[in-house]
Coordinates of C-alpha atoms in Angstrom, one line a residue:
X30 CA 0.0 0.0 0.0
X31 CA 1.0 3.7 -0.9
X32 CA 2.5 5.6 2.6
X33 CA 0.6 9.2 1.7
X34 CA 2.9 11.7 0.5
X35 CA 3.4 14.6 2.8
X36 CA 4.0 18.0 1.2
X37 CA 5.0 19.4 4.2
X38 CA 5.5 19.8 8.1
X39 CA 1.9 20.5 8.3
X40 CA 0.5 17.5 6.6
X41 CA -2.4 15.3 8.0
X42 CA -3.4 12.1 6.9
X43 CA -7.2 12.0 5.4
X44 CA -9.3 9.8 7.5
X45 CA -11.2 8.1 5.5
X46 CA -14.9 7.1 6.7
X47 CA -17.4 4.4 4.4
X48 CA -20.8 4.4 5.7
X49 CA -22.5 0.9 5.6
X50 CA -26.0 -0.4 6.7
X51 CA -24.0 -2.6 9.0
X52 CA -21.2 -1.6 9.2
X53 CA -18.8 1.9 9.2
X54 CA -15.1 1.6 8.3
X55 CA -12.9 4.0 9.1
X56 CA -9.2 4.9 9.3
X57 CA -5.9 6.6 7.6
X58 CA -5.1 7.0 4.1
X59 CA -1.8 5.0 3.2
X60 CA -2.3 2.1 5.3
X61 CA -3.5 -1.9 4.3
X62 CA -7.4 -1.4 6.0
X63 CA -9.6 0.4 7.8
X64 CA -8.5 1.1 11.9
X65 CA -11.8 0.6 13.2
X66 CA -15.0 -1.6 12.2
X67 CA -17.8 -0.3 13.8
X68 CA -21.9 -1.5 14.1
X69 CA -23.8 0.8 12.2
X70 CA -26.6 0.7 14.5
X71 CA -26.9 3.1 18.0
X72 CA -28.7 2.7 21.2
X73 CA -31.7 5.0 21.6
X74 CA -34.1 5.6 24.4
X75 CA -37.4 7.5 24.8
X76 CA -35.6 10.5 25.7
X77 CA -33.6 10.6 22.6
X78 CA -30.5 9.7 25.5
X79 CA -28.0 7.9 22.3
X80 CA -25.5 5.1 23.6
X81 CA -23.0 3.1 21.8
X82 CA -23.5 -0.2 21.4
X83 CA -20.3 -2.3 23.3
X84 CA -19.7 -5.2 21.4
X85 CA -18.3 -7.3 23.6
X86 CA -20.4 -6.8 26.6
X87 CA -22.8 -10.0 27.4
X88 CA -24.9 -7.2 29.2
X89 CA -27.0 -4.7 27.1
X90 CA -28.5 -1.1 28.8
X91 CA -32.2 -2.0 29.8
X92 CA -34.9 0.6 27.7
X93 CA -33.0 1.4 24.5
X94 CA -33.8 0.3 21.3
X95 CA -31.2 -0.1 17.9
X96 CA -31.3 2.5 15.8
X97 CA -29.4 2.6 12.7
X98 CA -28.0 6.1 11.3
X99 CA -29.1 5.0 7.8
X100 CA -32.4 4.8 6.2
X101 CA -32.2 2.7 2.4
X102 CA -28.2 4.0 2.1
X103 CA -29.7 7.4 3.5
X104 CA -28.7 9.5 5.7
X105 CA -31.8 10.8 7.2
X106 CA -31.3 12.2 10.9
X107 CA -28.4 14.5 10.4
X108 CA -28.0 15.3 13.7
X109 CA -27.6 11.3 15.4
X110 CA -24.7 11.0 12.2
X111 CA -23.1 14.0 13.6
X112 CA -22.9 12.6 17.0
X113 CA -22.0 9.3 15.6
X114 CA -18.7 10.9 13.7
X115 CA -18.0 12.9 16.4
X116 CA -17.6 9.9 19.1
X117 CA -15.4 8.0 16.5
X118 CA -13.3 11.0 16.2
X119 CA -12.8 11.8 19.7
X120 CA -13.1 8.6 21.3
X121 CA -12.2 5.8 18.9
X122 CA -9.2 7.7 16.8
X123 CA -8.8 10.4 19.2
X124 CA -8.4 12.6 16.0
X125 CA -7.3 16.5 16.3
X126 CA -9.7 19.1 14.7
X127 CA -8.8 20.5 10.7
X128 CA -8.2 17.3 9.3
X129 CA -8.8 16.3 5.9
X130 CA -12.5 13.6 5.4
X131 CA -12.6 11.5 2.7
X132 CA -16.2 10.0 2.0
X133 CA -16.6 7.0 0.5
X134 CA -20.1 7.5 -1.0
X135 CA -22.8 5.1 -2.4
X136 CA -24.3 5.2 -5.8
X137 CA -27.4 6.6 -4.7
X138 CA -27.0 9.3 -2.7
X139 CA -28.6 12.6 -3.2
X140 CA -27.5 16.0 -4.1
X141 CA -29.1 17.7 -1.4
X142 CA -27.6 14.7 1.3
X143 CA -24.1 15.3 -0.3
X144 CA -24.6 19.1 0.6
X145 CA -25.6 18.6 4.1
X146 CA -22.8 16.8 4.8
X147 CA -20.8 19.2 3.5
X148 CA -21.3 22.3 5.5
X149 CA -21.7 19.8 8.7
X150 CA -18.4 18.9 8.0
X151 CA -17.6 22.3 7.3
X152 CA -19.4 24.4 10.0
X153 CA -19.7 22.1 13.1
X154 CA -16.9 18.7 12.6
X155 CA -14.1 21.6 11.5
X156 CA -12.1 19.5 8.4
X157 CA -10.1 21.4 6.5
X158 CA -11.3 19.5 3.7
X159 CA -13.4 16.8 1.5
X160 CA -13.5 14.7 -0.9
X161 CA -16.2 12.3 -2.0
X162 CA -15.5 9.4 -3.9
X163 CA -18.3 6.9 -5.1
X164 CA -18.0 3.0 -3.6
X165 CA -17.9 0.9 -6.8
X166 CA -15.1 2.8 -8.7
X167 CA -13.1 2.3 -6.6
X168 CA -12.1 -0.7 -6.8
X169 CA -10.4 -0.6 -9.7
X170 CA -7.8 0.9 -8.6
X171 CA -6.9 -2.1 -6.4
X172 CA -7.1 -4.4 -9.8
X173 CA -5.5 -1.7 -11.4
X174 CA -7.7 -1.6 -14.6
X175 CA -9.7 0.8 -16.1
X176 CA -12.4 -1.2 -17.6
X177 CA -13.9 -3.8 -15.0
X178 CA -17.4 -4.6 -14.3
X179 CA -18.0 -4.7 -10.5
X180 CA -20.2 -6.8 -8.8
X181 CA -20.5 -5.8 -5.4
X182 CA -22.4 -7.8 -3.0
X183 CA -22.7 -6.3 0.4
X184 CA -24.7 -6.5 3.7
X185 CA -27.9 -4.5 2.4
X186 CA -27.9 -4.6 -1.7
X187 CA -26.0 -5.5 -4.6
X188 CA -24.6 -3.3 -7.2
X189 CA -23.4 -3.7 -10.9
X190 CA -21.3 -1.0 -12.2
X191 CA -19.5 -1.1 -15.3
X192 CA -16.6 1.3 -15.5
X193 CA -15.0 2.4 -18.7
X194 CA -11.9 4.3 -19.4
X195 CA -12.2 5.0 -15.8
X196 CA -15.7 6.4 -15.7
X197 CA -18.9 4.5 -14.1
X198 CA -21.4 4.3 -17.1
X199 CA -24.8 5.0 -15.6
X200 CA -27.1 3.2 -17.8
X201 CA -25.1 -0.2 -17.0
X202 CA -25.6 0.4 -13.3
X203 CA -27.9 -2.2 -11.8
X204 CA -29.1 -2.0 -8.1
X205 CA -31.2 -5.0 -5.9
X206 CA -32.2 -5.1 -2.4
X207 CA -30.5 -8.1 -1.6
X208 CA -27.2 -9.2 -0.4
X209 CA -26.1 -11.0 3.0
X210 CA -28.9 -10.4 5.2
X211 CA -31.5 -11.0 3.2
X212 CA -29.6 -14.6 4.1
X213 CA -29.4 -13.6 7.4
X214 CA -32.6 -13.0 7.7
X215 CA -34.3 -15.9 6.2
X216 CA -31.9 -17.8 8.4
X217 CA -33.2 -16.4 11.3
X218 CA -37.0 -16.4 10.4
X219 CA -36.2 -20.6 10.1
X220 CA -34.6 -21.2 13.2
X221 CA -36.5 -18.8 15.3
X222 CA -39.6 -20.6 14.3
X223 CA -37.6 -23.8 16.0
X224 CA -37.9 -22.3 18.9
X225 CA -34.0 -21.5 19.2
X226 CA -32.2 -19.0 21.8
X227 CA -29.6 -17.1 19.7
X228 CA -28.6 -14.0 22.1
X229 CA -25.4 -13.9 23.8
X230 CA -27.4 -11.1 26.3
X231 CA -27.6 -12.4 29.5
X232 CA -30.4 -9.9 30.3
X233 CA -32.1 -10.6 27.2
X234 CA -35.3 -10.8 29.0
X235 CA -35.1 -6.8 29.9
X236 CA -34.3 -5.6 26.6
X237 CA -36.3 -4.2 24.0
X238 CA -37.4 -6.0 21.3
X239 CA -34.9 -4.6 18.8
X240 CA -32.2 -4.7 21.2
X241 CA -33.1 -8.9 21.6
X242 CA -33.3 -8.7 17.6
X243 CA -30.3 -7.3 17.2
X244 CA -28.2 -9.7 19.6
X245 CA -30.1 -12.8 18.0
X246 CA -28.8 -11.6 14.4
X247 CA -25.1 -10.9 15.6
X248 CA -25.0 -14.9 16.1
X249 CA -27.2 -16.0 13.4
X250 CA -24.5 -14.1 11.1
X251 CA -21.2 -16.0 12.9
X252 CA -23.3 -19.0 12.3
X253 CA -23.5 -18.2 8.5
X254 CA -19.9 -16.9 7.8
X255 CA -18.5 -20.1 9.5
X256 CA -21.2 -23.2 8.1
X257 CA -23.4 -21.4 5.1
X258 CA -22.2 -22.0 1.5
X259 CA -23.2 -22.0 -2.3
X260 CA -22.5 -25.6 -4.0
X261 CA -20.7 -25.1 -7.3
X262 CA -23.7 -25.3 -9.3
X263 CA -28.1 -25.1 -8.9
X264 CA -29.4 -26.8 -5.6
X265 CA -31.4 -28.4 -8.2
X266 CA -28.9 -30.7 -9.4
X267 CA -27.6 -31.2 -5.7
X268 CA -27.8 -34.9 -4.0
X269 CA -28.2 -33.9 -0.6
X270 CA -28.2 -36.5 2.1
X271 CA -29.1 -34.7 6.0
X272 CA -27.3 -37.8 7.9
X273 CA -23.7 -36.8 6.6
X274 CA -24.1 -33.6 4.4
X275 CA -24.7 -31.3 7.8
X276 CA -22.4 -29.3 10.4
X277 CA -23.4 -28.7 14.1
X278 CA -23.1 -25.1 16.1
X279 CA -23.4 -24.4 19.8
X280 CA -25.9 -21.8 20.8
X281 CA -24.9 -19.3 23.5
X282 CA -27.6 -22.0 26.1
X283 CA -25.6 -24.5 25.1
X284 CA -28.1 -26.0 22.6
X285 CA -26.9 -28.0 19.7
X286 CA -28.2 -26.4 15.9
X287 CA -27.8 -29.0 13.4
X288 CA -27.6 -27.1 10.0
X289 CA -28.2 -29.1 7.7
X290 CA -29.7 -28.3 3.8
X291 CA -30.3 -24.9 4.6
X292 CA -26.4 -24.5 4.5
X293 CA -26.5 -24.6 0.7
X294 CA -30.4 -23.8 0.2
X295 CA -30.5 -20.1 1.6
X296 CA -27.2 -18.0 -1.1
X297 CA -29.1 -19.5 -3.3
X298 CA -31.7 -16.3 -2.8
X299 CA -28.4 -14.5 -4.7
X300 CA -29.5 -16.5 -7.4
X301 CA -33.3 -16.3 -8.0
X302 CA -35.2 -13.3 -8.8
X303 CA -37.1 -11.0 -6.5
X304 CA -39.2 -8.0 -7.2
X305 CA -36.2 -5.9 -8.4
X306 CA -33.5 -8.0 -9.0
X307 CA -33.0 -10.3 -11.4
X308 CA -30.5 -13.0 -9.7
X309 CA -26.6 -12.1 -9.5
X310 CA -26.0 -13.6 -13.1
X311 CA -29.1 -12.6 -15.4
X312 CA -28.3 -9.0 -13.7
X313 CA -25.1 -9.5 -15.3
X314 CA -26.4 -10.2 -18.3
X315 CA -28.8 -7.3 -18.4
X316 CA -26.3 -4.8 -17.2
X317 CA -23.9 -5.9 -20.4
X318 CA -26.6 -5.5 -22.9
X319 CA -27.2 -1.9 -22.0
X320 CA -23.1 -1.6 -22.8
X321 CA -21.7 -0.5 -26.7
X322 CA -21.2 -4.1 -28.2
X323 CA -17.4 -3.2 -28.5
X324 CA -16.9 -3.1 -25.1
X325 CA -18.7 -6.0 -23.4
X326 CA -16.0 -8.9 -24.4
X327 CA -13.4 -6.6 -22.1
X328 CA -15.8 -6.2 -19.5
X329 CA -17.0 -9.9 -19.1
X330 CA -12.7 -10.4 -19.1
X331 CA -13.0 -8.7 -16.4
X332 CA -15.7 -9.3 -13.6
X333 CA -14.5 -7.9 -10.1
X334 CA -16.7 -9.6 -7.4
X335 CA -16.6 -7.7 -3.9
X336 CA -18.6 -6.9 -0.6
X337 CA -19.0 -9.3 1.9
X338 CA -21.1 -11.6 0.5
X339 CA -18.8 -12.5 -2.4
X340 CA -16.7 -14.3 0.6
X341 CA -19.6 -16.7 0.8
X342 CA -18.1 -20.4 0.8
X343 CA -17.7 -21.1 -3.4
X344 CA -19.2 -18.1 -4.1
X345 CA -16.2 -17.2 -7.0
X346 CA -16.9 -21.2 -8.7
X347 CA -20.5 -20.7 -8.2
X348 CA -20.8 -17.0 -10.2
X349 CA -18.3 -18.5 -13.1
X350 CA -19.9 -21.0 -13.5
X351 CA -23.5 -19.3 -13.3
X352 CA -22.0 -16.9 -16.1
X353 CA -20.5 -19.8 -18.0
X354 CA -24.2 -21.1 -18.4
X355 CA -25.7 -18.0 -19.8
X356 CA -25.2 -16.8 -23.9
X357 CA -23.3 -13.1 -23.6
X358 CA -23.6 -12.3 -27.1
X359 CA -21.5 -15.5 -27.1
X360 CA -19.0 -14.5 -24.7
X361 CA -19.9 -16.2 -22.2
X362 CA -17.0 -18.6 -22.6
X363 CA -14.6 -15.8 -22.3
X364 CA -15.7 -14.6 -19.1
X365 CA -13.6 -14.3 -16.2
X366 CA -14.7 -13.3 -12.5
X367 CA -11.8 -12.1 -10.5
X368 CA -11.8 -11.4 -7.1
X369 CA -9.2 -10.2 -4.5
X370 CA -7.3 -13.6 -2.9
X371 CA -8.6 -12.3 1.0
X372 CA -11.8 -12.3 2.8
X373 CA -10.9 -9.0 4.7
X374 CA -9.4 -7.5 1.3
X375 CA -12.9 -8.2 -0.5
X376 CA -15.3 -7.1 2.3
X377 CA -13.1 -3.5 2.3
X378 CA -12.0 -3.3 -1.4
X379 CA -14.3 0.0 -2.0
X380 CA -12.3 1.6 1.6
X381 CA -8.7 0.2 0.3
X382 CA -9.6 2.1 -3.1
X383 CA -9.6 5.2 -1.2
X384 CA -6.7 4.4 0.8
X385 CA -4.9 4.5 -2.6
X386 CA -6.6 7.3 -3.5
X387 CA -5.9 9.4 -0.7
X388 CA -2.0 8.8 -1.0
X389 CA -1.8 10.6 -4.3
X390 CA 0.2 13.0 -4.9
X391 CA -1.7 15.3 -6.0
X392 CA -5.2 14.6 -3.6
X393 CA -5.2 17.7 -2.4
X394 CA -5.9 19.3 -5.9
X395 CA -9.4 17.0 -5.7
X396 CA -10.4 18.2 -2.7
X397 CA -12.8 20.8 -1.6
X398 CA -10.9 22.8 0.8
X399 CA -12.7 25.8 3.2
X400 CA -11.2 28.7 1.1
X401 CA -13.5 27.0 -2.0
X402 CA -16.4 26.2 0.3
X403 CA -16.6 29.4 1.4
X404 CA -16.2 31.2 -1.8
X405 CA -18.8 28.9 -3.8
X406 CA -20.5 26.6 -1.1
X407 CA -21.3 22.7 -0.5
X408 CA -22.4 22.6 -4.9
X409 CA -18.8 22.9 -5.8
X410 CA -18.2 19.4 -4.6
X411 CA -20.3 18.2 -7.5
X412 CA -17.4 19.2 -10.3
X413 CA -14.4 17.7 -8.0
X414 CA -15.7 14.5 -6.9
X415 CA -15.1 11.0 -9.2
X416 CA -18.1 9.2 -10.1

């Protein structure tokens, strides 16, 4: 990884932040991933009194309930994500005031959000300057291409951007509300149904409903990163026997969960089409045919699959495979999905983008600095930033 190139005595490292609907990464330009990992979701009560939530407490504070500082990708309560960046800074990074904030932005977030941000960051966190960068594109710079199609599956949705020449081309951007906890939720609708205890809370009886929720869903997901996987082609054509093909998981009570189809049955839901989304490869497919002809042999060379769901047990095999068995414009057999060799690399390729980003030489001629935003406000962020 690039160590950031300091112009002078005075240089600060841009900290750069990536807002997820589970999770917010954040750290230092120049370094190999992001310093802290944080839950997404706050502690709220009646009173409006915010907590954080401690992760590895077994004990929970009794009349909260989880709130989570996005909305559908959204910002929406500008005041909680101020108080939110403000503990990381001053608690978590301990980070001095007039620093420079790099935000890692989704593909759909609005003008008037972007703006906001802006003069918070501005008028009441005191950077001395911004940049916004959107997810997807960068990626390529870990890959090092300029043409890729990314497939990004992450926690909330899953995104396919084609990028030419360097530049995301909109019409070939395709967007579904899917992605891991759409497993990790049908997962937990199953077992809970069983009857199961998930929660590691030992006052779970105290807490509010969300609060249980939330602790139930924390285990359901270590239960599906370490047993839950995709066989390497439709569940269809798999010959499942329950008496050997199964693994078994100890529940917080001590309570034995034998997983057994529903370890290959549930990524397929990657796969098969819901009301807005295609499945993973016919997306694909769709995505290419909105693409000049002369480009879509290049980009079906090279498919980048990230987010955390791409590190989903044969999820690589499964995808090539899938893509194998559709007719591209008959490139299908030409097709190549690539993917970074490291679960932590893939679930943070977007935030390792901007950590090469940010190291450039020339990042501060991107930026938006306070001189600028004062002369021509929050809109002049719209002709600086890479989309």
């Amino acid at each position: 990884m690039f160590i950031p190139y300091k112009k002078n005595k005075g240089y600060k490292i841009p900290v750069i932040f990536e807002f997820g609907q589970q999770n917010t990464r954040v750290g230092y330009a120049g370094t190999d991933g992001p310093e802290v990992v944080l839950p997404s979701d706050l502690l709220m009560d009646s009173e409006g009194n915010m907590k954080f939530i401690e992760q590895n407490s077994t004990y929970q504070p009794i009349g909260f309930d989880v709130k989570n500082i996005l909305q559908g990708g959204q910002i929406v309560d500008f005041d909680i994500w101020k108080e939110y960046v403000e503990h990381i800074l001053n608690n978590v990074l301990f980070q001095e005031k007039q620093f420079p904030f790099f935000f890692v932005e989704n593909g759909n977030v609005k003008k008037e959000t972007r703006n906001k941000i802006i003069e918070m960051l501005f008028e009441e966190i005191d950077v001395s300057s911004v940049f916004f960068h959107r997810n997807t594109m960068l990626a390529q710079y870990i890959v090092g291409k300029d043409n890729v199609l990314v497939v990004d599956c992450g926690a909330s949705h899953t995104t396919i951007t084609p990028i030419l020449d360097g530049n995301v081309i909109e019409k070939g951007i395709l967007r579904g509300d899917i992605g891991g906890e759409y497993i990790t939720n049908k997962l937990y609708e199953v077992w809970k149904q069983q009857g199961l205890a998930f929660s590691r809370f030992k006052n779970y009886s105290q807490l509010s409903p969300s609060l249980q929720m939330y602790g139930d869903l924390e285990i359901v997901r270590e239960i599906k990163h370490q047993c839950v996987k995709l066989y390497d082609q439709p569940i269809e054509n798999l010959k499942f026997n329950p008496t050997v093909d199964n693994q078994a998981y100890e529940l917080p009570d001590q309570t034995k969960l034998l997983i057994s189809e529903e370890m290959y049955k549930y990524p397929e839901f990657l796969y098969e089409p819901t009301e807005n989304f295609e499945g993973l490869d016919k997306a694909l497919e769709t995505s290419l045919e909105k693409i000049d002809s002369d480009y879509r042999k290049e980009l079906v060379q090279n498919v980048i699959l990230i987010g955390g769901a791409s590190c989903t047990v044969n999820m690589v095999e499964r995808f090539q495979r899938a893509i194998n068995n559709l007719k591209i414009f008959g490139l299908s057999s030409r097709s190549k999905v690539q993917t970074l060799p490291k679960f932590f690399d893939r679930q943070h390729a977007s935030w390792l983008g901007a950590s090469i980003v940010a190291s450039s030489q020339i990042y501060d001629q991107w930026t938006l600095n306070k001189s600028d935003y004062d002369e021509h406000g929050s809109s002049l962020i719209e002709k600086k930033m890479f989309y």
